[in-house]
Structures are given as C-alpha cells and as structure tokens.
Coordinates of C-alpha atoms in Angstrom, one line a residue:
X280 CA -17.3 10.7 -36.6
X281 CA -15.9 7.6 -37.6
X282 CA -14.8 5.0 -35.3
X283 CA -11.6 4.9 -36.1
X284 CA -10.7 8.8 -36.6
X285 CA -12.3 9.3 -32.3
X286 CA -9.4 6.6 -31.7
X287 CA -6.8 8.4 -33.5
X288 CA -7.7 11.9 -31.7
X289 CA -8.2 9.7 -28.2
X290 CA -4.8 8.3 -29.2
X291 CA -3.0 11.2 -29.9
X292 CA -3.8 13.3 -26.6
X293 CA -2.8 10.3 -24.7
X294 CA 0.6 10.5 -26.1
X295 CA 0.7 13.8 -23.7
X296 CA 0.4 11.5 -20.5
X297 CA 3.9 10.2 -18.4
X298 CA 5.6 7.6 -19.8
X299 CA 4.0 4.8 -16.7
X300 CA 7.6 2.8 -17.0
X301 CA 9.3 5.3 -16.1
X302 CA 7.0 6.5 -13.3
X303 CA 9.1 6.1 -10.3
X304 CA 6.5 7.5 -7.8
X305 CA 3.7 5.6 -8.1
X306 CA 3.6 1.9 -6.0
X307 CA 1.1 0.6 -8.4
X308 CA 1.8 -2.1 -11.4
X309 CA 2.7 -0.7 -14.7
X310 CA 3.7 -3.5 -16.6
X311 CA 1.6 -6.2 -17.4
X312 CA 2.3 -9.4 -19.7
X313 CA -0.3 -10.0 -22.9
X314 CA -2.1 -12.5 -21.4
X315 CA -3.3 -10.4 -18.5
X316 CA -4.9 -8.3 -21.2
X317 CA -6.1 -10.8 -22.7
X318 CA -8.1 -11.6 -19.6
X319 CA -9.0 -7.8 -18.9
X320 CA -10.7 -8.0 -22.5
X321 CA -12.0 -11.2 -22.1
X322 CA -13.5 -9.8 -18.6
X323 CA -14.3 -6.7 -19.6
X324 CA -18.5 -7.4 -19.3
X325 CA -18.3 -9.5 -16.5
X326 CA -20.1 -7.6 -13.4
X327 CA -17.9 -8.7 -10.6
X328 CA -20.7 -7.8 -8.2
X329 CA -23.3 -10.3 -10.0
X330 CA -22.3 -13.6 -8.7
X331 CA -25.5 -16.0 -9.7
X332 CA -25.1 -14.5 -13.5
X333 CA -21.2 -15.2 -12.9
X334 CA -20.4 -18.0 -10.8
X335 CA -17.5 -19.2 -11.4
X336 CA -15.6 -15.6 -11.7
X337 CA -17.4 -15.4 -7.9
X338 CA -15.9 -19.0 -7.2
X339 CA -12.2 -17.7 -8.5
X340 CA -13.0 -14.3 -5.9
X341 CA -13.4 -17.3 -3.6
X342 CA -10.4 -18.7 -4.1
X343 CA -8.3 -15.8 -4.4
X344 CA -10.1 -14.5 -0.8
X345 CA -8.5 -18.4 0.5
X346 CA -4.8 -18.1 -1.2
X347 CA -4.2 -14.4 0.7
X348 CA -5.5 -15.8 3.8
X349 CA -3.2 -18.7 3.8
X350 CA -0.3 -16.4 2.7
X351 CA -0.8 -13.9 5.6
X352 CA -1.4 -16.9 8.2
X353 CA -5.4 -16.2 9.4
X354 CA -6.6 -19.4 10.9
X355 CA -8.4 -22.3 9.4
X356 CA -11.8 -21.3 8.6
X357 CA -14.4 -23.7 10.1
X358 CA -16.4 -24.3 7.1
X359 CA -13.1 -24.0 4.3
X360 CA -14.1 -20.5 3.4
X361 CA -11.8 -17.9 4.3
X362 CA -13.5 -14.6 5.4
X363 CA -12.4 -11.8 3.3
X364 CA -13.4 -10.1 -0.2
X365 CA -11.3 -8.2 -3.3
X366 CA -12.2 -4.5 -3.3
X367 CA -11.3 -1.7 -6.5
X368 CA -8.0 -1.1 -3.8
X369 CA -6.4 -1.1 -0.7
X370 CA -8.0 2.3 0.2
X371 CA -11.7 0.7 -0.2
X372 CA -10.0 -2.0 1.5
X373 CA -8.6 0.0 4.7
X374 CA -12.1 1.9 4.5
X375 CA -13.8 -1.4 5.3
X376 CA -11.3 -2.9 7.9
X377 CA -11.7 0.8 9.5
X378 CA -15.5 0.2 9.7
X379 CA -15.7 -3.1 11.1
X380 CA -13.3 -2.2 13.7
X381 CA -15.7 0.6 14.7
X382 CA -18.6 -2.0 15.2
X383 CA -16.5 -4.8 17.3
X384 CA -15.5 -1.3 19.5
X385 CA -19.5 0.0 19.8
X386 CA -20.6 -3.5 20.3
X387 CA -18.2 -3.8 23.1
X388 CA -19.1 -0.4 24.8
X389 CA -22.6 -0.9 24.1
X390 CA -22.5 -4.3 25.9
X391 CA -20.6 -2.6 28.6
X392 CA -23.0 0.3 28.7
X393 CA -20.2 3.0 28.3
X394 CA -21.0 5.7 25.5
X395 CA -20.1 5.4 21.4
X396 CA -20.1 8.5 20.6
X397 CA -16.7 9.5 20.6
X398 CA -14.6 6.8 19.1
X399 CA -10.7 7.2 17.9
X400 CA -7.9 5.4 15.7
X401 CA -4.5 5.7 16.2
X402 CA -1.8 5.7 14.1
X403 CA 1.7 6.4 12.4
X404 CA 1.8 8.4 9.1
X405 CA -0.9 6.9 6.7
X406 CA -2.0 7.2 3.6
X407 CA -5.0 9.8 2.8
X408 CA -7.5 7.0 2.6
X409 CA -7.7 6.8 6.6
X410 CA -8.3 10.4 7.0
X411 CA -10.8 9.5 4.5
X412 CA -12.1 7.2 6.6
X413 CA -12.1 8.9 9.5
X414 CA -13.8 11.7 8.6
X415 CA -17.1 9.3 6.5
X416 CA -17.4 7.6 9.4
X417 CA -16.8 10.5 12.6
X418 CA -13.9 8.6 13.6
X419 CA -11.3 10.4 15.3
X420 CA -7.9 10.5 13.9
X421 CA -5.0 10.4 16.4
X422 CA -2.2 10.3 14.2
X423 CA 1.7 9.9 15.5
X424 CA 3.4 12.7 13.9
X425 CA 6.8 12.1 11.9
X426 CA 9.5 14.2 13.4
X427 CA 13.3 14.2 13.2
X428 CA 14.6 10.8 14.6
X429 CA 11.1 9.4 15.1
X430 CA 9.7 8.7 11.5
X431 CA 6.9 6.3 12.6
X432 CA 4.9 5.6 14.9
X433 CA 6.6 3.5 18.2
X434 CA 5.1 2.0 20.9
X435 CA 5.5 4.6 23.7
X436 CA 3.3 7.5 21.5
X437 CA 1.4 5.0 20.5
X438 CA 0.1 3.7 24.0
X439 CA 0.0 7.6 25.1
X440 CA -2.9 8.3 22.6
X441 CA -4.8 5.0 23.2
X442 CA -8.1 5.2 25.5
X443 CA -10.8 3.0 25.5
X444 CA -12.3 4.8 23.0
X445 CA -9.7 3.7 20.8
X446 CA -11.5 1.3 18.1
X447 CA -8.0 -0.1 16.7
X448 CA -4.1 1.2 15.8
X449 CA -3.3 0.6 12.6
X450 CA 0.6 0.7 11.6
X451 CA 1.4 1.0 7.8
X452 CA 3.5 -1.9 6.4
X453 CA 5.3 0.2 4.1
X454 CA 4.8 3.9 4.6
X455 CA 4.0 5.8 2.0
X456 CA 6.7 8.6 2.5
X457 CA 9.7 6.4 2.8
X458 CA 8.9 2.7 2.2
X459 CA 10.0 2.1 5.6
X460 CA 8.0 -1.1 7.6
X461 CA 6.3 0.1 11.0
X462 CA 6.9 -3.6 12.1
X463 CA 3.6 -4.2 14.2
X464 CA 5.1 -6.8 16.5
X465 CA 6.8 -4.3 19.2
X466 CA 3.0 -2.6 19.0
X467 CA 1.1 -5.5 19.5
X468 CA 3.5 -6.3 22.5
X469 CA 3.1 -3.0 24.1
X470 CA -0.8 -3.1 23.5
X471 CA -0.8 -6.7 25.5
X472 CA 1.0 -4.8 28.5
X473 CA -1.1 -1.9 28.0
X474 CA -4.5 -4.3 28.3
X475 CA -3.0 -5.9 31.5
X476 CA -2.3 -2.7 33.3
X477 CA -5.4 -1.4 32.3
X478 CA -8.1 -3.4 31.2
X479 CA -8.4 -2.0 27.4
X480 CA -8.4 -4.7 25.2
X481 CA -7.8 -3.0 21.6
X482 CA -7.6 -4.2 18.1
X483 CA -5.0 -3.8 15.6
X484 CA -5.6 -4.1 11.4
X485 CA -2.6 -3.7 9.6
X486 CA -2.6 -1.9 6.3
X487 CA -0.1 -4.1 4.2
X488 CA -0.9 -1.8 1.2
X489 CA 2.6 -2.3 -0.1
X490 CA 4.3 -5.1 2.5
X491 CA 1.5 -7.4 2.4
X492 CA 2.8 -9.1 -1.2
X493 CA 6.6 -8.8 -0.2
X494 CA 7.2 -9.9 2.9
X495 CA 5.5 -13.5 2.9
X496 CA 8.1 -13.8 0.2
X497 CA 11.2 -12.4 1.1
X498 CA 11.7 -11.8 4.8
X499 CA 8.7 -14.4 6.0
X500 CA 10.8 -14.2 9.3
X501 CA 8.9 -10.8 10.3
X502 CA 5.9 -11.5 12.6
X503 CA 3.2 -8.6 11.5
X504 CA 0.1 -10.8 10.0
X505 CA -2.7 -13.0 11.7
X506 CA 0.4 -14.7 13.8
X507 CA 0.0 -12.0 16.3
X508 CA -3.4 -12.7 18.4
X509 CA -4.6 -8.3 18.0
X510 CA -4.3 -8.3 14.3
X511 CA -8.1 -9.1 13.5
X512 CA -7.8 -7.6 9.9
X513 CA -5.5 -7.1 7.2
X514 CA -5.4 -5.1 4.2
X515 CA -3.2 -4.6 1.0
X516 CA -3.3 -3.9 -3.1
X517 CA -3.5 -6.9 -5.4
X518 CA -1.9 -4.1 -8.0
X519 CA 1.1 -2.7 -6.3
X520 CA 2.9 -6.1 -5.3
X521 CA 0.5 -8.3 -5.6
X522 CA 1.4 -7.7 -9.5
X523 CA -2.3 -7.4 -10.6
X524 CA -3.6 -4.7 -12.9
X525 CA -4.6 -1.5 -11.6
X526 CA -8.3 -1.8 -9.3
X527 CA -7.3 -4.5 -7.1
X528 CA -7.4 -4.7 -3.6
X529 CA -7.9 -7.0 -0.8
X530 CA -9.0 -7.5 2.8
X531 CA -8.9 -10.6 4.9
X532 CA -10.2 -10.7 8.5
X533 CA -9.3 -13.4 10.6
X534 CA -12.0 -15.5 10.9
X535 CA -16.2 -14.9 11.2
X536 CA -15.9 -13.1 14.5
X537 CA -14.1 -10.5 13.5
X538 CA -16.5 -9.1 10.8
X539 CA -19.7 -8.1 12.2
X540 CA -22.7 -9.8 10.3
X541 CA -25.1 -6.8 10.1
X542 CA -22.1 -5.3 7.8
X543 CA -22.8 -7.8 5.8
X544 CA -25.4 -8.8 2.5
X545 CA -26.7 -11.8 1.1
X546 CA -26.7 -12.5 -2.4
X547 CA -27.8 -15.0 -4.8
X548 CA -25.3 -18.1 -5.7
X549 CA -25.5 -21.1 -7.1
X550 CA -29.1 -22.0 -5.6
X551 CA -27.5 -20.4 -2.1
X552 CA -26.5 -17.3 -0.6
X553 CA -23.3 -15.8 -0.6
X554 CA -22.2 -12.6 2.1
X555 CA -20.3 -9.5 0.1
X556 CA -19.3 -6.6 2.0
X557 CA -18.2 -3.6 -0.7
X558 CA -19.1 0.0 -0.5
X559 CA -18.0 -0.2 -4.7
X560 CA -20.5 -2.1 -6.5
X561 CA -20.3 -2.2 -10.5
X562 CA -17.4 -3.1 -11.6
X563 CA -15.4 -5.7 -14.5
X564 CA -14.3 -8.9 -12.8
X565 CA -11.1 -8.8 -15.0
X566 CA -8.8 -7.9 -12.3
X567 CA -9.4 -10.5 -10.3
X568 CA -9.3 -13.1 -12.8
X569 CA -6.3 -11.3 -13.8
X570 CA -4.5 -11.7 -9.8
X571 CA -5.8 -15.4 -10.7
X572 CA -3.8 -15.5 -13.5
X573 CA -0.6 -14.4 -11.5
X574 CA -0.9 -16.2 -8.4
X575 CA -1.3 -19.6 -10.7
X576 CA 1.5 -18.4 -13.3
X577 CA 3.7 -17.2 -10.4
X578 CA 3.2 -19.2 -7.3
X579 CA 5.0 -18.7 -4.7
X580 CA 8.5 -19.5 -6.3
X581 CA 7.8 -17.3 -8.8
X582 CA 6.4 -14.5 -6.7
X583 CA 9.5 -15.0 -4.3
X584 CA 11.8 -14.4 -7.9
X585 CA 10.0 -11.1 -8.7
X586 CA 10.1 -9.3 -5.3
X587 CA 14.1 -10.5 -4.7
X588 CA 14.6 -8.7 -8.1
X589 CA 13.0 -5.6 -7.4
X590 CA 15.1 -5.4 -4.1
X591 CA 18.3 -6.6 -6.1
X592 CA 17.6 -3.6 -8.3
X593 CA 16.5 -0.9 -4.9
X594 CA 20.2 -2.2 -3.5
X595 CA 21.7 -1.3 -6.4
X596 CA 20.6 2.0 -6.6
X597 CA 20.5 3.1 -3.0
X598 CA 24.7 1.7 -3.1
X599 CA 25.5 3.9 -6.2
X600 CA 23.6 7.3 -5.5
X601 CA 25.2 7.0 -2.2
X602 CA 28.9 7.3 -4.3
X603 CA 27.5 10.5 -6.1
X604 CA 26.6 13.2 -3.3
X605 CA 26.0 13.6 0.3
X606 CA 23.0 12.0 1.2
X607 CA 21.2 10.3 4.3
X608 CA 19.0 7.2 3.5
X609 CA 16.0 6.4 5.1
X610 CA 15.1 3.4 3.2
X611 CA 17.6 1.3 1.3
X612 CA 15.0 -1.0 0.1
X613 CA 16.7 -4.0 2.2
X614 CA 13.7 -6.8 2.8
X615 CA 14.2 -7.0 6.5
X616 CA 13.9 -2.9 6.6
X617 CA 10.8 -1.8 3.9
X618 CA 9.4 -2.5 0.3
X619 CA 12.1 -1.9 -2.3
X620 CA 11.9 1.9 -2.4
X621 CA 14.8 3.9 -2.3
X622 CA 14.4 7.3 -0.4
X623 CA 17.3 9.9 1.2
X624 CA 18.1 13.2 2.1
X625 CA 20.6 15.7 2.2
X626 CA 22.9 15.4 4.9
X627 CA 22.0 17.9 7.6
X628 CA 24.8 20.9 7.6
X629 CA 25.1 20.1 3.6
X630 CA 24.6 22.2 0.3
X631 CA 26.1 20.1 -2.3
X632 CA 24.8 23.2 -4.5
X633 CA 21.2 22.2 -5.3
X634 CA 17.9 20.8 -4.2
X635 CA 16.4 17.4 -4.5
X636 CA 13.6 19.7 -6.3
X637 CA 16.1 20.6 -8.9
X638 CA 17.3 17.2 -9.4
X639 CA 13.8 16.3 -10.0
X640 CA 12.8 18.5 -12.4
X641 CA 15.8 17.7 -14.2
X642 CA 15.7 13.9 -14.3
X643 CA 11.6 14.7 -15.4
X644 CA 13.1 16.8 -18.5
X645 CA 14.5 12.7 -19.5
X646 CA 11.1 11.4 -18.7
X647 CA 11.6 10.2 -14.9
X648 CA 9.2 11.2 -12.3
X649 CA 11.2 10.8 -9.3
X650 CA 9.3 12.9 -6.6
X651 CA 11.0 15.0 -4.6
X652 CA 8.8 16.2 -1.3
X653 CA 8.6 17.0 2.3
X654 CA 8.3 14.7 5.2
X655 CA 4.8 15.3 6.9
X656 CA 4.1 15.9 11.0
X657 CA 6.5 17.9 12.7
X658 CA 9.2 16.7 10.1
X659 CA 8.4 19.0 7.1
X660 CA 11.6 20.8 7.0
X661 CA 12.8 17.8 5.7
X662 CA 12.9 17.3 1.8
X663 CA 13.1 13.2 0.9
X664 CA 13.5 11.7 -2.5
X665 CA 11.9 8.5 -3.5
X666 CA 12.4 5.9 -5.9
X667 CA 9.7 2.8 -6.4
X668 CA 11.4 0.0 -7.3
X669 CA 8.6 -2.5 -9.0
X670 CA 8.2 -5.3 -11.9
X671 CA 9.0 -3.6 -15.2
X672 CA 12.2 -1.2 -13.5
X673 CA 14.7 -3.9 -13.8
X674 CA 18.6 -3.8 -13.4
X675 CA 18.9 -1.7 -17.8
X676 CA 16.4 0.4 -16.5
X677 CA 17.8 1.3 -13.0
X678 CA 21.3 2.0 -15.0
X679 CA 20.0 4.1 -17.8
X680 CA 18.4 5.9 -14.7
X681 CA 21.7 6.4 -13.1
X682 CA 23.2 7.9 -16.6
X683 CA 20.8 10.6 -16.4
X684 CA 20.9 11.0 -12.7
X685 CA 24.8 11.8 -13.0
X686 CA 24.5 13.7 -16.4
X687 CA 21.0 16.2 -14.2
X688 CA 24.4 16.6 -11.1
X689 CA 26.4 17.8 -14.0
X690 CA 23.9 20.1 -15.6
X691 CA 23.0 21.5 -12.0
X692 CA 27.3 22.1 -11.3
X693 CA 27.4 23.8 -14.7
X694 CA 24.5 26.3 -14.3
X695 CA 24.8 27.4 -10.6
X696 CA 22.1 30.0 -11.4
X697 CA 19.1 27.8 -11.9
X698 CA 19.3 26.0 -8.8
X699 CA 17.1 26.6 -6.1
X700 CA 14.2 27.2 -8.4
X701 CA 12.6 24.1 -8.6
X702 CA 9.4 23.6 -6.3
X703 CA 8.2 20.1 -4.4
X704 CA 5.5 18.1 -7.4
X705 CA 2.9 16.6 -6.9
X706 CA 3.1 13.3 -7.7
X707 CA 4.5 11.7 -4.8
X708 CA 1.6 9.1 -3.6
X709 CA 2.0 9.3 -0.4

C-alpha cells in the first residue's frame, strides 16, 4: 500500500474520534501551540530513559525535577539537585510516591520490630490509580467515603481509620468528581495531634494531579506543599495544568530521606552515575522538553496569566448556568475553593423536567462532552455535572457553549417525552 493512501484511511477513521476542544471532561491539555510539536517531532527518537546517549535532554529532566521543587516549596537540596523524576503521568507518579511511602513505613516497623504485613493508606475519594496501587502492591485501601454533606475526606474520619499500620493519607488536590481542593493543612494539623496523643508518627503525599500547577499561581496563600513538615512527597500531571502535552507527569520528594535508596538505580551519565526511579521505561523525551519549553515560554507571569483565565472563564459559567435552572454547585471553579471546574446538581426536592443525563446527551448531539455522573461512596444517589475549564476553552468558547446549553433546555421543555431516557457516560475521568 502506498504511504500516503495508509495515511488517508488512518486519517479518515480518526475523523470518527471527539472533537478534543470541545472535550469538557477530560483534565488533560488539548491544545498545544506549533512549536511544542515541533519539539515532540524533533524529540520523537530521543529515549528519555537513555541518559549517557542523551545527556543534555537528561540535564533539562534535571532541571525541570529543580523548577517543580522550587514551585511547590521542598527544601534546598544539599548538593543543588532536587530529588524528584518526570514519569508518563501523575498516576505512575502517585504509584511511586505510594511505594516509597510503604518502605519509610516497613523500615520503621521493622526497626521497631512490629510486623509489615498488613500495611494501609487512607484517604478521601481518589482517582483509580490508587486502588491501582493498592492492590500491585497489597496495600490496604481505607478510603473516606463521599456522602451527602461530607464530599471529602475531613480530619475526624480521617484520624478514625489511621493505625500504625497506616503507611501515609493522601488528600486529592482537586478531586476528580467535583474539582473541589481537600486542603491538606487541617489534615496535617489533626495528624500532629493524633502523633502526640498517640505516638504514630504518619506521612502524608499529596496528589496535586490537577492543583499542583494552579495554586502556586493563583491562590499561593493555601499551605498544602512541602511548607507543611508531614508532606514528604508530592505528585501532579505536567499535562493537565502544568500545560505539557499528553505523558507527563511528575513527582518530587522532599529531600534524599524521604526516597528510600534501594528503590533506586544507577545509570550511566556523563562519566558518572545518575539515580532514576520509573516503573515506565522506553519512552520519547519530547514531553519533557516540551514542559521545558513552557515553563521557559511562560514563567511564572505567564503561567499565573493562563490559570486566572481559565478561572475567569469557570466563573463565568458557573454565574450564568446558575440563571438558567435550579441547581446546587459544588464547585464554582473560585481559586481559593478548587481547579477551575464547574460541577452542580439538581436542587434536592426539584424536577425542573429532565435529567443532567438528558442534558448531556443533548449538548453531545452539538459536539460537547459534558459528563454527567454519580457521586461515588455512600453519595451515589446523587447525579453531578462537570465542566473542565482548561487552556484552549476560553471566554468564545464558553459562550458558544452556553448557546447550545440554553437551545438542549429548550429542546428537553418541547419534547417532555424523551426525558428521562438518557443514561450516566462514560467519560467522566474521575
């Protein structure tokens, strides 16, 4: 076949696929300028994991590790080296926070001669990647369940599921479901009073997935990073907020001590030996040169520009869906409350004469995906709808949105008898 007839067919299917801008569920990037594909193409035979046949994409790894550790406060290293390392995402990111956390916790038990074989993590309502990780790695999962009036995880729960079996508690900032911040300072405050009633001294790694690339930038006043003495870890994507193309993640510990050595290798650099701790290991060094690109391009003005925007553009929509029908918001995408995700309910007592699900699957008939779904825990009689405000949605966007929103309510008034049909999608990302 010729090379240029598979590209056509290739082409042609992929024309079947969501439009990506107006993909209103995922948290990931979906527009990126032409000189990060540039890069991407330029990158694109670059093995990220060979660092003596690629030093100097290693030494911009290096340097990216050094800028998020600055942002998110970790300490001076000793030797000018921050400890961290970019993963394919924040999931293989959590997955290796999650695993260190389980050595410091069996070193400690093993040094106090107490058994390991029955460790636990708590936490509020995650994302799937930690009961991934508890399940690889036979870690207990002692998750706070969302219920009605108590969406995340608070420090009284909390404390009642820690023992000292418990390896780390890990709040989400941003969770998944509503884009809400479980603000790890109260936490971190009730885990110091726990540890002086009882002796347990426990961890916490905060999985900034979302938060960890807004925040520093927009509400810098909220204490949840390497500020507060428990948080030994942090993790968070490079390509939902960090504005980085898709397969970008990173983790930063806060200094040498909290990353136990036998996790991990040495590999050749530059004459010397350099640590890297990955469970991924092929892979295209484009998207870090490409977060690289944008933390140069952007700085921190320009990163501080971007965010406000996408909250400008969550405030706007949160103020004028709440003129068109009777809805509860759980998240107005304000900085000092969550990332800039719009997400609401039906009032309770309220039939406004259809379901979010219909309202959905109308506004995806115009090309939106706009999930509609149910809360998880003991909170999945309730049915949330979510909008991801990001780079690429801007204020024309949001309005032509809001046009078709209002036009789906009028469809759904005029034909009473196709309400209620509709069924929760799947493409919520939570």
């Amino acid at each position: 076949m010729r090379d240029d007839v598979a590209f056509q067919i290739i082409n042609d299917e992929l024309y079947l696929d969501g439009n990506a801008r107006q993909n209103l569920a995922t948290f990931c990037q979906t527009w990126d300028d032409e000189n990060v594909h540039k890069l991407m193409d330029l990158s694109i035979n670059k093995n990220w994991i060979d660092k003596e046949e690629y030093p100097q994409s290693a030494a911009i790894d290096l340097r990216c590790v050094n800028m998020v550790a600055d942002l998110w406060h970790a300490p001076a290293p000793k030797n000018g080296q921050a400890v961290g390392t970019n993963t394919i995402g924040s999931s293989e990111a959590c997955m290796l926070g999650g695993m260190a956390m389980k050595w410091r916790w069996r070193k400690r038990m093993e040094a106090a001669g107490k058994p390991t074989d029955k460790p636990n993590l708590v936490c509020g309502p995650v994302q799937i990647c930690w009961h991934k990780f508890a399940r690889y790695w036979d870690v207990e999962l002692r998750e706070i369940p969302m219920r009605p009036g108590q969406l995340f995880m608070d420090p009284k729960r909390m404390i009642e599921a820690c023992d000292e079996n418990t390896i780390g508690v890990v709040p989400t900032f941003g969770v998944t479901y509503t884009g809400n911040y479980e603000f790890p300072q109260p936490l971190h405050d009730a885990l110091d009073k726990f540890q002086a009633d009882t002796g347990i001294d426990i961890d916490m790694h905060i999985d900034a997935a979302s938060g960890g690339f807004l925040a520093p930038f927009v509400a810098p006043d909220i204490v949840w990073d390497f500020r507060l003495p428990r948080v030994k870890s942090i993790s968070a994507s490079g390509h939902k907020f960090g504005l980085a193309p898709l397969g970008c993640g990173w983790v930063i510990w806060r200094d040498e001590e909290a990353l136990p050595q036998e996790l991990v290798f040495n590999v050749d650099y530059l004459g010397g030996q350099i640590g890297t701790f990955a469970i991924n290991f092929s892979r295209p060094a484009g998207q870090v040169i490409a977060q690289y690109y944008e933390f140069l391009r952007l700085g921190r003005e320009g990163y501080t520009k971007v965010q406000n925007a996408s909250y400008q553009v969550a405030a706007y929509l949160a103020d004028e869906i709440a003129k068109l029908g009777p809805y509860e918001f759980i998240c107005t995408g304000r900085p000092d409350e969550g990332i800039p995700a719009v997400c609401f309910k039906l009032k309770d007592g309220e039939d406004p004469g259809y379901t979010l699900y219909d309202l959905s699957e109308r506004l995806r008939l115009r090309g939106w995906q706009v999930p509609a779904f149910t809360l998880g825990g003991e909170a999945t009689d309730i049915v949330v709808m979510r909008i991801m405000c990001r780079r690429g949605f801007e204020m024309d966007f949001a309005e032509l949105l809001l046009e078709d929103y209002k036009a789906s309510l009028k469809y759904l008034s005029d034909h009473p008898k196709l309400q209620g049909i509709a069924q929760q999608n799947s493409f919520k990302h939570t």
